[in-house]
Short mmCIF file of C-alpha atoms in Angstrom, two decimals:
data_model
loop_
_atom_site.label_atom_id
_atom_site.label_comp_id
_atom_site.label_asym_id
_atom_site.label_seq_id
_atom_site.Cartn_x
_atom_site.Cartn_y
_atom_site.Cartn_z
CA MET A 5 44.04 -146.41 26.49
CA HIS A 6 44.13 -149.68 28.62
CA THR A 7 45.96 -152.73 27.51
CA ARG A 8 45.38 -156.14 28.51
CA VAL A 9 47.42 -159.28 28.03
CA VAL A 10 45.45 -162.37 26.98
CA GLY A 11 47.99 -164.99 26.49
CA ALA A 12 50.45 -164.03 23.77
CA LEU A 13 48.30 -161.37 22.24
CA SER A 14 48.27 -157.92 23.38
CA ILE A 15 44.83 -156.26 23.35
CA SER A 16 44.38 -152.61 23.21
CA VAL A 17 40.84 -151.39 25.05
CA LEU A 18 39.40 -148.03 24.03
CA LEU A 19 37.54 -146.96 27.04
CA ILE A 20 35.53 -144.30 24.73
CA SER A 21 32.94 -143.67 27.29
CA VAL A 22 34.65 -142.36 29.81
CA THR A 23 37.09 -140.59 27.73
CA PRO A 24 35.73 -136.86 27.50
CA PHE A 25 36.89 -136.47 23.78
CA GLY A 26 37.30 -139.97 22.65
CA VAL A 27 36.17 -141.06 18.83
CA GLN A 28 32.65 -141.30 19.41
CA ALA A 29 32.56 -138.37 21.82
CA GLN A 30 34.15 -136.44 18.99
CA VAL A 31 31.87 -137.61 16.13
CA ASP A 32 28.71 -136.91 18.52
CA ALA A 33 29.99 -133.42 19.07
CA ALA A 34 30.48 -132.51 15.38
CA ALA A 35 27.19 -134.02 14.75
CA ASP A 36 25.73 -131.61 17.29
CA TYR A 37 27.73 -128.61 16.10
CA PRO A 38 26.73 -125.84 15.75
CA ALA A 39 24.34 -125.86 18.94
CA LYS A 40 25.05 -122.27 20.14
CA PRO A 41 26.19 -119.11 18.17
CA ILE A 42 29.83 -118.84 17.17
CA ARG A 43 32.77 -116.03 17.62
CA ILE A 44 35.20 -115.15 15.04
CA LEU A 45 37.95 -112.58 16.67
CA ILE A 46 39.73 -110.96 14.57
CA GLY A 47 43.00 -109.06 16.18
CA PHE A 48 42.97 -105.91 13.92
CA THR A 49 40.14 -103.00 13.31
CA PRO A 50 37.81 -103.49 10.91
CA GLY A 51 38.71 -103.04 6.94
CA GLY A 52 41.68 -105.32 6.44
CA GLY A 53 41.84 -108.80 4.94
CA PRO A 54 40.97 -110.54 7.97
CA ASP A 55 37.91 -108.64 8.40
CA ILE A 56 36.78 -108.60 5.13
CA THR A 57 37.32 -112.66 4.75
CA ALA A 58 35.86 -113.22 8.15
CA ARG A 59 32.44 -111.31 8.05
CA GLN A 60 32.19 -112.76 4.33
CA ILE A 61 32.50 -116.35 5.75
CA GLY A 62 30.29 -115.44 9.11
CA GLN A 63 27.56 -114.19 7.04
CA ARG A 64 27.40 -117.14 4.91
CA LEU A 65 27.80 -119.69 7.87
CA SER A 66 24.80 -118.07 9.69
CA GLU A 67 22.92 -118.52 6.61
CA LEU A 68 23.67 -122.20 6.13
CA TRP A 69 23.50 -123.34 9.35
CA LYS A 70 20.50 -121.19 10.85
CA GLN A 71 23.11 -120.22 13.96
CA GLN A 72 24.37 -116.77 14.68
CA VAL A 73 28.13 -115.86 13.88
CA VAL A 74 29.51 -113.11 15.45
CA VAL A 75 32.70 -111.28 14.44
CA GLU A 76 34.32 -109.27 16.96
CA ASN A 77 37.33 -107.02 16.40
CA ARG A 78 39.76 -107.09 19.60
CA PRO A 79 42.71 -105.43 17.99
CA GLY A 80 46.00 -104.61 19.87
CA ALA A 81 49.71 -106.05 20.29
CA GLY A 82 50.18 -107.02 16.82
CA ALA A 83 47.04 -109.21 17.13
CA THR A 84 48.47 -111.04 19.67
CA ILE A 85 45.71 -110.40 22.35
CA ALA A 86 42.64 -112.33 20.33
CA ALA A 87 44.93 -114.96 19.67
CA GLY A 88 45.53 -115.31 23.19
CA MET A 89 42.01 -115.23 23.79
CA VAL A 90 41.25 -117.69 21.22
CA ALA A 91 43.92 -119.97 22.64
CA ARG A 92 42.52 -120.10 26.12
CA ALA A 93 38.73 -120.32 24.90
CA ALA A 94 36.86 -123.37 25.54
CA PRO A 95 37.95 -126.40 23.12
CA ASP A 96 34.76 -126.71 21.65
CA GLY A 97 34.70 -125.05 18.12
CA TYR A 98 32.70 -121.77 19.24
CA THR A 99 35.60 -119.62 19.45
CA LEU A 100 37.54 -119.29 15.96
CA LEU A 101 40.20 -116.51 15.20
CA SER A 102 40.50 -114.79 11.56
CA VAL A 103 44.14 -114.07 11.07
CA SER A 104 46.58 -112.57 8.51
CA ALA A 105 50.38 -113.06 7.96
CA ALA A 106 50.80 -110.93 11.30
CA HIS A 107 50.35 -114.20 13.03
CA ALA A 108 53.35 -115.72 11.98
CA ILE A 109 55.66 -112.69 11.96
CA ALA A 110 54.29 -112.26 15.89
CA ALA A 111 55.87 -115.42 16.57
CA ALA A 112 59.32 -114.35 14.83
CA ILE A 113 59.65 -110.60 16.77
CA TYR A 114 58.18 -111.42 20.09
CA SER A 115 60.54 -112.70 22.39
CA LYS A 116 57.62 -114.02 24.78
CA LEU A 117 53.71 -114.76 23.96
CA PRO A 118 50.84 -115.65 25.89
CA TYR A 119 50.32 -119.03 23.92
CA ASP A 120 52.25 -121.08 21.46
CA THR A 121 51.94 -120.08 17.64
CA LEU A 122 52.12 -123.57 16.45
CA ALA A 123 51.07 -125.78 19.60
CA ASP A 124 48.20 -124.11 21.04
CA LEU A 125 46.20 -123.10 17.49
CA SER A 126 45.36 -125.30 14.88
CA GLY A 127 44.51 -124.50 11.55
CA ILE A 128 40.78 -124.55 9.82
CA THR A 129 41.72 -123.21 6.37
CA GLN A 130 43.56 -120.54 4.42
CA THR A 131 41.07 -118.22 3.44
CA GLY A 132 42.69 -116.23 1.07
CA SER A 133 45.76 -113.98 0.17
CA SER A 134 46.83 -110.61 -1.63
CA LYS A 135 49.53 -109.70 -3.39
CA TYR A 136 51.89 -106.77 -2.19
CA VAL A 137 52.70 -103.55 -4.65
CA LEU A 138 55.93 -101.60 -4.47
CA VAL A 139 54.70 -97.92 -5.05
CA ALA A 140 56.59 -94.51 -4.56
CA SER A 141 55.63 -91.13 -4.03
CA PRO A 142 55.65 -89.10 -7.43
CA SER A 143 57.68 -86.36 -6.24
CA ALA A 144 60.55 -88.72 -5.65
CA GLY A 145 61.02 -88.73 -9.78
CA MET A 146 60.95 -92.41 -9.54
CA GLY A 147 58.81 -94.63 -12.22
CA SER A 148 60.31 -98.01 -12.09
CA VAL A 149 62.05 -100.45 -9.63
CA LYS A 150 65.47 -100.24 -11.64
CA GLU A 151 65.27 -96.39 -10.90
CA LEU A 152 64.41 -96.56 -7.17
CA VAL A 153 67.51 -99.51 -6.98
CA ALA A 154 69.77 -96.76 -8.92
CA ALA A 155 68.44 -93.83 -6.57
CA ALA A 156 69.22 -95.80 -3.37
CA LYS A 157 72.36 -97.04 -4.28
CA ALA A 158 73.44 -93.23 -5.35
CA LYS A 159 72.25 -91.94 -1.91
CA PRO A 160 72.84 -94.93 0.64
CA GLY A 161 71.11 -94.15 3.87
CA GLN A 162 69.47 -91.33 2.64
CA LEU A 163 65.89 -92.90 0.79
CA TYR A 164 62.81 -93.90 3.32
CA PHE A 165 60.29 -96.16 3.08
CA SER A 166 57.20 -96.29 5.15
CA SER A 167 55.38 -99.34 6.91
CA ALA A 168 52.28 -99.70 8.74
CA GLY A 169 54.60 -100.71 11.88
CA VAL A 170 57.58 -102.41 13.31
CA GLY A 171 56.89 -105.95 12.44
CA SER A 172 54.39 -105.48 10.22
CA GLY A 173 53.57 -107.38 6.65
CA THR A 174 54.43 -104.03 5.33
CA HIS A 175 57.76 -103.94 6.87
CA PHE A 176 58.37 -107.35 5.70
CA ALA A 177 57.77 -106.77 2.42
CA ALA A 178 59.78 -103.94 2.00
CA GLU A 179 62.65 -105.60 3.96
CA ILE A 180 62.64 -108.59 1.42
CA PHE A 181 62.74 -106.00 -1.35
CA ARG A 182 65.77 -104.25 0.30
CA SER A 183 67.51 -107.40 1.05
CA MET A 184 66.87 -108.75 -2.73
CA ALA A 185 68.34 -105.32 -4.50
CA GLY A 186 70.86 -104.90 -2.05
CA ILE A 187 70.23 -101.14 -0.88
CA GLU A 188 70.54 -99.28 2.12
CA VAL A 189 67.56 -97.17 3.02
CA VAL A 190 66.02 -96.08 6.30
CA HIS A 191 62.65 -97.50 8.00
CA VAL A 192 60.02 -95.47 9.23
CA PRO A 193 57.19 -97.14 11.00
CA PHE A 194 53.73 -95.63 11.24
CA LYS A 195 50.64 -96.57 13.25
CA GLY A 196 48.49 -98.18 10.10
CA LEU A 197 48.52 -98.94 6.52
CA SER A 198 46.86 -95.21 5.94
CA GLU A 199 49.13 -93.09 7.52
CA ALA A 200 52.23 -95.08 6.40
CA LEU A 201 50.69 -94.38 2.42
CA GLY A 202 49.87 -90.86 3.27
CA GLU A 203 53.18 -89.85 4.19
CA VAL A 204 54.13 -91.65 0.30
CA MET A 205 51.70 -89.61 -1.27
CA ALA A 206 52.74 -86.70 0.54
CA GLY A 207 55.95 -86.93 -0.83
CA ARG A 208 57.78 -86.89 2.88
CA ILE A 209 58.74 -90.70 2.15
CA GLN A 210 59.98 -92.36 -1.31
CA PHE A 211 57.89 -95.49 -1.26
CA THR A 212 56.53 -98.37 0.33
CA ALA A 213 55.02 -101.94 0.00
CA ILE A 214 51.24 -101.97 0.48
CA PRO A 215 48.51 -105.01 -0.18
CA ILE A 216 47.22 -103.88 -3.70
CA ALA A 217 43.81 -103.92 -2.04
CA ASN A 218 45.12 -101.11 0.08
CA VAL A 219 46.57 -99.24 -2.69
CA ALA A 220 44.99 -99.99 -6.11
CA ASN A 221 42.43 -96.63 -6.44
CA GLN A 222 45.60 -94.62 -5.30
CA VAL A 223 47.65 -95.97 -7.97
CA LYS A 224 44.99 -95.45 -10.79
CA ALA A 225 44.43 -91.84 -9.52
CA GLY A 226 48.24 -91.29 -9.70
CA LYS A 227 48.49 -90.15 -6.18
CA VAL A 228 51.51 -93.03 -6.10
CA VAL A 229 53.35 -94.41 -8.69
CA GLY A 230 53.06 -98.34 -8.88
CA LEU A 231 56.54 -99.82 -9.42
CA ALA A 232 55.73 -103.42 -9.71
CA VAL A 233 53.31 -106.31 -8.08
CA GLY A 234 55.21 -108.99 -5.93
CA ALA A 235 54.47 -111.83 -8.39
CA PRO A 236 55.40 -113.39 -11.25
CA GLN A 237 52.54 -112.28 -13.16
CA ARG A 238 50.91 -109.09 -13.51
CA ASP A 239 47.41 -108.71 -11.41
CA ALA A 240 43.86 -107.53 -13.30
CA LEU A 241 43.14 -105.29 -10.58
CA LEU A 242 46.19 -103.13 -11.44
CA PRO A 243 46.96 -104.55 -15.43
CA GLU A 244 49.07 -101.47 -16.07
CA VAL A 245 51.55 -102.14 -13.10
CA PRO A 246 54.55 -104.52 -14.19
CA SER A 247 54.89 -107.73 -12.27
CA ALA A 248 58.14 -108.41 -10.10
CA ASP A 249 59.80 -110.43 -12.91
CA GLU A 250 58.85 -107.74 -15.47
CA ALA A 251 60.49 -104.82 -13.62
CA GLY A 252 63.63 -106.68 -13.10
CA LEU A 253 62.68 -108.42 -9.81
CA PRO A 254 62.47 -111.99 -9.96
CA GLY A 255 61.30 -113.95 -7.41
CA TYR A 256 60.14 -111.11 -5.07
CA LYS A 257 56.22 -112.39 -4.22
CA PRO A 258 55.33 -111.44 -0.49
CA GLU A 259 51.84 -112.27 0.15
CA ALA A 260 49.59 -111.24 2.65
CA TRP A 261 47.60 -114.51 3.49
CA TYR A 262 44.52 -114.79 5.08
CA GLY A 263 43.28 -117.76 7.42
CA LEU A 264 40.69 -119.29 10.33
CA LEU A 265 42.34 -120.95 13.17
CA THR A 266 40.81 -122.20 16.67
CA SER A 267 42.23 -123.89 19.81
CA SER A 268 44.47 -126.87 18.93
CA SER A 269 42.37 -128.99 21.70
CA VAL A 270 39.32 -129.00 19.39
CA PRO A 271 37.90 -132.19 18.37
CA ARG A 272 38.86 -132.71 14.79
CA PRO A 273 35.83 -133.66 13.34
CA ILE A 274 34.41 -130.39 14.24
CA ILE A 275 37.64 -128.74 12.44
CA ALA A 276 36.98 -130.75 9.37
CA LYS A 277 33.20 -129.84 9.17
CA LEU A 278 33.95 -126.38 9.49
CA ASN A 279 36.84 -126.69 6.91
CA ARG A 280 33.94 -128.33 4.39
CA GLU A 281 31.26 -125.74 4.88
CA ILE A 282 34.08 -122.96 4.52
CA THR A 283 35.75 -124.58 1.44
CA ARG A 284 32.18 -124.57 -0.29
CA ILE A 285 31.72 -120.95 0.61
CA LEU A 286 34.70 -119.70 -0.75
CA ALA A 287 33.76 -121.94 -3.83
CA GLU A 288 30.57 -119.52 -4.16
CA PRO A 289 30.54 -117.14 -7.08
CA GLU A 290 28.95 -114.10 -5.33
CA VAL A 291 31.80 -114.60 -2.36
CA GLN A 292 34.66 -115.05 -4.79
CA GLN A 293 33.40 -111.95 -6.88
CA ARG A 294 33.09 -109.68 -3.77
CA LEU A 295 36.95 -110.66 -2.22
CA THR A 296 38.22 -110.75 -5.57
CA ALA A 297 36.91 -106.93 -6.09
CA VAL A 298 38.89 -105.72 -3.36
CA GLY A 299 42.49 -107.63 -4.47
CA ILE A 300 41.54 -110.97 -2.35
CA GLU A 301 41.98 -114.23 -4.06
CA PRO A 302 40.03 -116.89 -2.02
CA ARG A 303 42.31 -120.06 -1.50
CA PRO A 304 40.75 -122.39 0.62
CA GLY A 305 42.74 -125.68 1.72
CA THR A 306 42.81 -128.48 4.14
CA PRO A 307 43.77 -127.60 8.16
CA GLU A 308 47.00 -129.37 7.67
CA ALA A 309 47.90 -127.54 5.00
CA PHE A 310 47.41 -124.12 6.97
CA ASP A 311 49.39 -125.37 9.79
CA ARG A 312 52.15 -126.30 7.39
CA LEU A 313 51.87 -122.60 5.97
CA VAL A 314 52.00 -121.05 9.19
CA ARG A 315 54.83 -123.12 10.74
CA ASP A 316 57.01 -122.47 7.37
CA GLU A 317 55.93 -118.88 7.35
CA VAL A 318 57.22 -118.51 11.18
CA ALA A 319 60.11 -120.18 10.18
CA LEU A 320 61.20 -118.17 6.89
CA LEU A 321 60.05 -114.46 9.29
CA THR A 322 62.04 -115.51 11.79
CA LYS A 323 65.25 -115.48 9.90
CA ILE A 324 64.21 -112.69 8.20
CA ALA A 325 63.69 -110.71 11.40
CA ARG A 326 67.02 -111.68 12.94
CA ALA A 327 68.54 -110.26 9.56
CA ALA A 328 67.16 -107.47 9.71
CA ASN A 329 67.14 -106.81 13.68
CA ILE A 330 63.32 -106.64 14.05
CA LYS A 331 62.16 -106.98 17.37
CA ALA A 332 58.68 -105.82 18.90
CA ASP A 333 60.03 -105.85 22.34
#
């Protein structure tokens, strides 16, 4: 912006024509968008919430915009490899990132990242969320949260809980429970959800906290005991399992959330266009049915709201990580 003084008036002259991403240039870029294939990167292996939501959205975007949307899994380093790729990508809106709460967790537990979580990446929209479920091994003889807490207090440091890895969402969900219940238990990290849950089913680990979509079938089959859904109300996917409030743990509501981000330098009109289209997609009955069937509640919002969610989660999880001495490096 150049300012020219004329008499007593300061007149601001916007040199839009020579500014690469000036106001008019940004509007024009959004009008032509998308003019080539879009990539959605996911920092996890196929099958989880970020993968499921990205593929549902990508398929519909491709159909509606008549432009290819390629979904790529780039797992590794707590999903920070994929995040770094998107942060460094050309700021044109053609490289997106599908994330989970692990995105905020990484900022809380890694001492150094190849990008700035809050400055280099901007929200497009939250896409959905899943509740966590506290489950116990059938062989542990604990049929309720009260029985689990009583057993842990009777034998401090002798009960074990599993997670999908140090600093994973499952780790934090169990740590929040441990802190609220005031118990001393031992964390045993594994390499993924299936292994963490398998150890509980086998009876080698007493309990864990798992997203409802990943454990509903095992609870229904009696392979694990559902102690509480991490929410004030019961969930339709597991109506027989009490809510945290009913189980004597009011306020316990860890959430596995998912969303889409892109480079913070992408023109705002392009982010707004993506937000509008994805919000419409997530309101489609077929898409909602597919997501809720696997325990994911569609939850679109504004880009600003998703940025606030990430910022607030980073602050909260940093406090939890420090209190529990959770570090990734």
